[in-house]
């Protein structure tokens, strides 16, 4: 049974003017505290004083206002699905808000001005948005590779995947937000209403407000996908083909790439794409070469356009330079493609191999530095040291698909294309996780030494204010101003360790 928190029993909270209906939703039982003290990374822990289970958005408003008006404000972190890597959704000695206890729902609508859209509670999972919108023959256009994440969580970062080159990150596909600021103010915002808060919150790492509703762009949903992977032996050719593919108008719907090394299987937890024989073929090539590069693309279609899609793909692929005989094709449903990681997750859960440390490193790398990054990181560090089998992602994005008014930060170089790197490690135990963590820090140091101006995505290795200032660059002054305006007492998202 849960032990309810009564504020007058603890001196830290004894002066808080919490309404009884709010106080009774704070818990200090061991199960709640343990859950709120850990995350997907399994490498970092911070113990909150209490966990808050709101029934309504008003509950969160009252909680934040209570902190803001107190002479001793307490920290508050909104927790979605707990998929952070380094404690970003934790609040040491503060209160963690379990957003998934809300039921904001999902409502599909249409207007002459916006077209089709969905109003979605910030606590909702993207998989549930997909299922609901598909009932209307619709779907969001931009995704993450893993759909069991909350809307508020991904929009506080950016939300990226292989569709980003085409539609931009998830934050570029939002019409409107409901937000609770660090003052406890409930505000609706958009590009035309409270726009400073709107742009600040999108990619704002939870620093200016808690997202309780988002109005998401929808489009007609396909039913099937042609899913293709091609293998390369040369990294330069691999990246040139990737950049070519994202430049084609009316071309592909998804473009990603990955690294396969001799000790990393071609199939991994992102998807068991290859048949047994095809995996053996790819692994054999990787063992011979030491490392090969996998280009992964998708074209959406429906049952009435099978032949035209095949012809379109043949026309696109004729200009590529992948290794002869190393092109592999699948045809799957739209849902199975988008939900591919979940399918593998369930397999790993059955084997006890999912809830392990995940010392991930996610980076944005300028196009001008990607060849050096391959040599100094993928070859000289990842391949030689072999601390983990990945998966390791590398794929390009277009700068023009990102709105610079938003808080999310990408490389400063004035180039049309930059790359995302995902070193998605899994460790057997905490000790191995720390070894990989040290390797991640080494990679960051090497990039600094050779002058590659990277940006961390889902940043977790900044320990000083100076590092955060460098990260945000020209955006820092505005970021700091927005913090002072919307969360002047530094209540929200302490786990990011920015202020």
Coordinates of C-alpha atoms in Angstrom, one line a residue, residues 38-279:
X38 CA 16.3 5.9 -11.4
X39 CA 15.9 6.0 -15.2
X40 CA 16.6 4.2 -18.4
X41 CA 20.3 4.9 -18.1
X42 CA 20.7 2.9 -14.9
X43 CA 23.9 4.9 -14.1
X44 CA 22.6 7.8 -12.0
X45 CA 20.4 8.1 -9.0
X46 CA 18.9 11.1 -7.1
X47 CA 16.4 10.6 -4.3
X48 CA 13.4 12.9 -4.2
X49 CA 11.6 13.7 -1.0
X50 CA 8.3 12.8 -2.5
X51 CA 6.5 11.7 -5.6
X52 CA 3.4 13.5 -6.8
X53 CA 0.6 11.7 -8.7
X54 CA -1.7 14.4 -10.2
X55 CA -5.2 13.7 -11.2
X56 CA -5.6 16.9 -13.1
X57 CA -3.5 19.7 -14.6
X58 CA -4.8 22.0 -11.9
X59 CA -3.1 19.7 -9.3
X60 CA 0.3 20.5 -10.9
X61 CA -0.5 24.2 -11.0
X62 CA -1.2 24.1 -7.3
X63 CA 2.0 22.2 -6.6
X64 CA 4.2 24.5 -8.5
X65 CA 2.5 27.6 -7.1
X66 CA 3.0 26.2 -3.6
X67 CA 6.7 26.0 -4.3
X68 CA 7.0 29.4 -6.0
X69 CA 5.2 31.3 -3.2
X70 CA 7.1 29.5 -0.4
X71 CA 9.9 31.2 1.4
X72 CA 11.9 27.9 0.8
X73 CA 11.0 26.8 -2.8
X74 CA 11.5 23.1 -3.5
X75 CA 12.6 21.6 -6.8
X76 CA 10.1 19.9 -9.2
X77 CA 10.8 17.5 -12.0
X78 CA 8.2 16.2 -14.5
X79 CA 8.8 12.5 -15.2
X80 CA 7.2 10.9 -18.3
X81 CA 8.3 7.4 -19.2
X82 CA 11.6 7.6 -17.4
X83 CA 13.7 7.2 -20.5
X84 CA 16.3 9.8 -19.5
X85 CA 19.9 8.6 -19.5
X86 CA 21.5 10.7 -16.7
X87 CA 18.9 11.8 -14.2
X88 CA 17.4 14.6 -16.2
X89 CA 13.9 13.8 -14.8
X90 CA 15.1 13.5 -11.2
X91 CA 14.8 16.0 -8.3
X92 CA 17.1 15.5 -5.4
X93 CA 15.3 16.3 -2.1
X94 CA 12.4 17.7 -4.2
X95 CA 9.2 16.4 -5.8
X96 CA 9.0 14.3 -8.9
X97 CA 5.7 14.7 -10.8
X98 CA 4.6 11.4 -12.4
X99 CA 3.0 12.8 -15.5
X100 CA 1.5 9.4 -16.6
X101 CA -1.0 9.6 -13.8
X102 CA -2.8 12.2 -15.8
X103 CA -5.3 11.3 -18.5
X104 CA -5.3 14.3 -20.9
X105 CA -6.4 12.1 -23.7
X106 CA -6.0 12.4 -27.5
X107 CA -8.5 14.3 -29.7
X108 CA -8.3 14.4 -33.5
X109 CA -9.7 17.6 -35.2
X110 CA -9.6 19.5 -38.4
X111 CA -9.7 23.2 -39.3
X112 CA -9.5 25.3 -42.5
X113 CA -6.4 27.0 -41.1
X114 CA -4.4 24.1 -39.7
X115 CA -5.8 21.1 -41.5
X116 CA -5.8 17.9 -39.4
X117 CA -4.2 17.9 -36.0
X118 CA -4.4 16.2 -32.6
X119 CA -4.6 17.7 -29.2
X120 CA -2.6 15.4 -27.0
X121 CA -1.9 15.3 -23.2
X122 CA 1.7 15.9 -22.4
X123 CA 1.7 12.6 -20.5
X124 CA 0.6 10.5 -23.5
X125 CA 2.9 8.0 -25.2
X126 CA 3.6 8.4 -29.0
X127 CA 2.5 4.8 -29.5
X128 CA -1.0 5.8 -28.2
X129 CA -1.1 8.8 -30.4
X130 CA -0.2 6.6 -33.4
X131 CA -3.0 4.1 -32.6
X132 CA -5.6 6.8 -32.0
X133 CA -4.8 8.8 -35.1
X134 CA -4.7 5.7 -37.3
X135 CA -8.4 5.2 -36.5
X136 CA -8.9 8.3 -38.5
X137 CA -6.5 7.3 -41.3
X138 CA -4.0 9.9 -40.0
X139 CA -0.7 10.0 -38.2
X140 CA 2.0 12.5 -37.1
X141 CA 4.7 13.0 -39.6
X142 CA 7.8 13.1 -37.4
X143 CA 8.8 10.3 -35.0
X144 CA 11.5 9.0 -32.7
X145 CA 12.8 5.4 -33.3
X146 CA 11.1 4.4 -30.0
X147 CA 7.5 5.2 -29.5
X148 CA 7.1 4.5 -25.8
X149 CA 8.1 8.0 -24.9
X150 CA 5.8 10.8 -23.7
X151 CA 4.9 13.8 -25.8
X152 CA 6.1 16.3 -23.2
X153 CA 9.4 14.4 -22.9
X154 CA 10.4 14.4 -26.6
X155 CA 9.2 18.0 -27.2
X156 CA 11.3 19.2 -24.3
X157 CA 14.3 17.8 -26.2
X158 CA 13.6 17.8 -30.0
X159 CA 12.4 14.3 -31.1
X160 CA 14.5 13.0 -34.0
X161 CA 14.6 10.0 -36.3
X162 CA 15.0 9.1 -39.9
X163 CA 12.1 11.4 -40.9
X164 CA 13.8 14.5 -39.5
X165 CA 15.5 15.4 -42.8
X166 CA 12.1 15.6 -44.5
X167 CA 9.7 17.0 -41.8
X168 CA 12.1 18.3 -39.2
X169 CA 12.2 17.2 -35.6
X170 CA 9.0 16.7 -33.6
X171 CA 9.3 20.2 -32.2
X172 CA 8.9 21.6 -35.7
X173 CA 5.5 19.9 -36.0
X174 CA 3.6 21.5 -33.2
X175 CA 0.9 24.2 -33.5
X176 CA 0.2 25.0 -29.9
X177 CA 1.1 24.1 -26.3
X178 CA -0.4 24.3 -22.8
X179 CA 2.4 24.9 -20.3
X180 CA 2.7 25.4 -16.5
X181 CA 5.6 27.8 -15.9
X182 CA 7.9 27.8 -12.9
X183 CA 5.6 30.4 -11.3
X184 CA 2.7 28.1 -11.5
X185 CA 1.0 30.0 -14.3
X186 CA -1.0 28.0 -16.8
X187 CA -0.4 29.4 -20.2
X188 CA -1.5 28.4 -23.7
X189 CA 1.1 29.4 -26.3
X190 CA 1.8 29.2 -30.0
X191 CA 3.7 31.0 -32.7
X192 CA 1.2 33.9 -32.4
X193 CA 0.3 33.7 -28.7
X194 CA 2.8 33.9 -25.9
X195 CA 5.3 33.0 -28.6
X196 CA 8.4 33.5 -26.4
X197 CA 7.3 30.8 -24.1
X198 CA 6.3 28.6 -27.1
X199 CA 9.7 28.8 -28.7
X200 CA 11.5 28.5 -25.4
X201 CA 9.7 25.3 -24.2
X202 CA 10.3 23.5 -27.5
X203 CA 13.7 21.9 -27.0
X204 CA 14.0 23.8 -23.7
X205 CA 14.9 20.8 -21.5
X206 CA 12.0 21.5 -19.2
X207 CA 13.5 24.8 -17.9
X208 CA 10.6 27.1 -18.6
X209 CA 7.5 25.0 -18.0
X210 CA 5.8 21.6 -17.9
X211 CA 4.0 20.7 -21.1
X212 CA 0.5 19.4 -20.4
X213 CA -0.9 19.5 -23.9
X214 CA 0.4 19.7 -27.4
X215 CA -1.4 20.3 -30.7
X216 CA 0.4 18.0 -33.2
X217 CA 0.5 18.2 -37.0
X218 CA -1.2 15.2 -38.7
X219 CA -1.2 14.0 -42.3
X220 CA -2.7 11.1 -44.2
X221 CA -1.2 7.8 -42.9
X222 CA 0.3 5.2 -45.3
X223 CA -0.5 1.5 -44.7
X224 CA 2.7 -0.2 -45.9
X225 CA 6.4 0.5 -46.2
X226 CA 9.2 -0.7 -48.4
X227 CA 12.2 -1.1 -46.0
X228 CA 15.6 -1.4 -47.5
X229 CA 19.2 -1.7 -46.2
X230 CA 22.4 -1.4 -48.2
X231 CA 26.0 -2.1 -47.1
X232 CA 29.0 0.1 -47.8
X233 CA 32.7 -0.5 -47.3
X234 CA 33.7 3.2 -47.7
X235 CA 32.5 5.8 -45.2
X236 CA 33.0 8.7 -47.6
X237 CA 30.8 7.1 -50.3
X238 CA 28.3 6.1 -47.6
X239 CA 27.8 9.7 -46.4
X240 CA 27.7 11.1 -49.9
X241 CA 24.9 8.7 -50.8
X242 CA 23.0 9.7 -47.6
X243 CA 23.3 13.3 -48.4
X244 CA 22.2 12.7 -52.0
X245 CA 19.1 10.8 -50.8
X246 CA 17.9 13.6 -48.5
X247 CA 18.3 16.1 -51.3
X248 CA 15.8 14.4 -53.6
X249 CA 12.4 16.0 -53.8
X250 CA 9.5 13.6 -53.4
X251 CA 12.0 10.8 -52.7
X252 CA 12.2 8.7 -49.5
X253 CA 10.3 9.1 -46.3
X254 CA 13.1 7.9 -43.9
X255 CA 16.9 7.8 -44.1
X256 CA 19.2 6.5 -41.4
X257 CA 22.6 4.9 -41.2
X258 CA 24.5 2.8 -38.8
X259 CA 27.9 1.2 -38.2
X260 CA 28.4 -2.5 -38.2
X261 CA 31.7 -3.8 -36.7
X262 CA 33.2 -7.3 -36.7
X263 CA 32.1 -7.8 -33.0
X264 CA 28.7 -6.2 -33.4
X265 CA 25.9 -8.3 -35.0
X266 CA 24.1 -6.9 -38.0
X267 CA 20.8 -7.5 -36.2
X268 CA 20.4 -5.6 -32.9
X269 CA 17.7 -4.4 -30.5
X270 CA 16.7 -1.6 -32.9
X271 CA 15.3 -4.3 -35.3
X272 CA 15.9 -7.9 -36.4
X273 CA 15.9 -6.8 -40.1
X274 CA 18.2 -9.4 -41.7
X275 CA 17.3 -13.0 -42.2
X276 CA 19.7 -15.5 -40.6
X277 CA 21.6 -16.0 -43.9
X278 CA 21.7 -12.3 -44.7
X279 CA 23.0 -11.5 -41.3

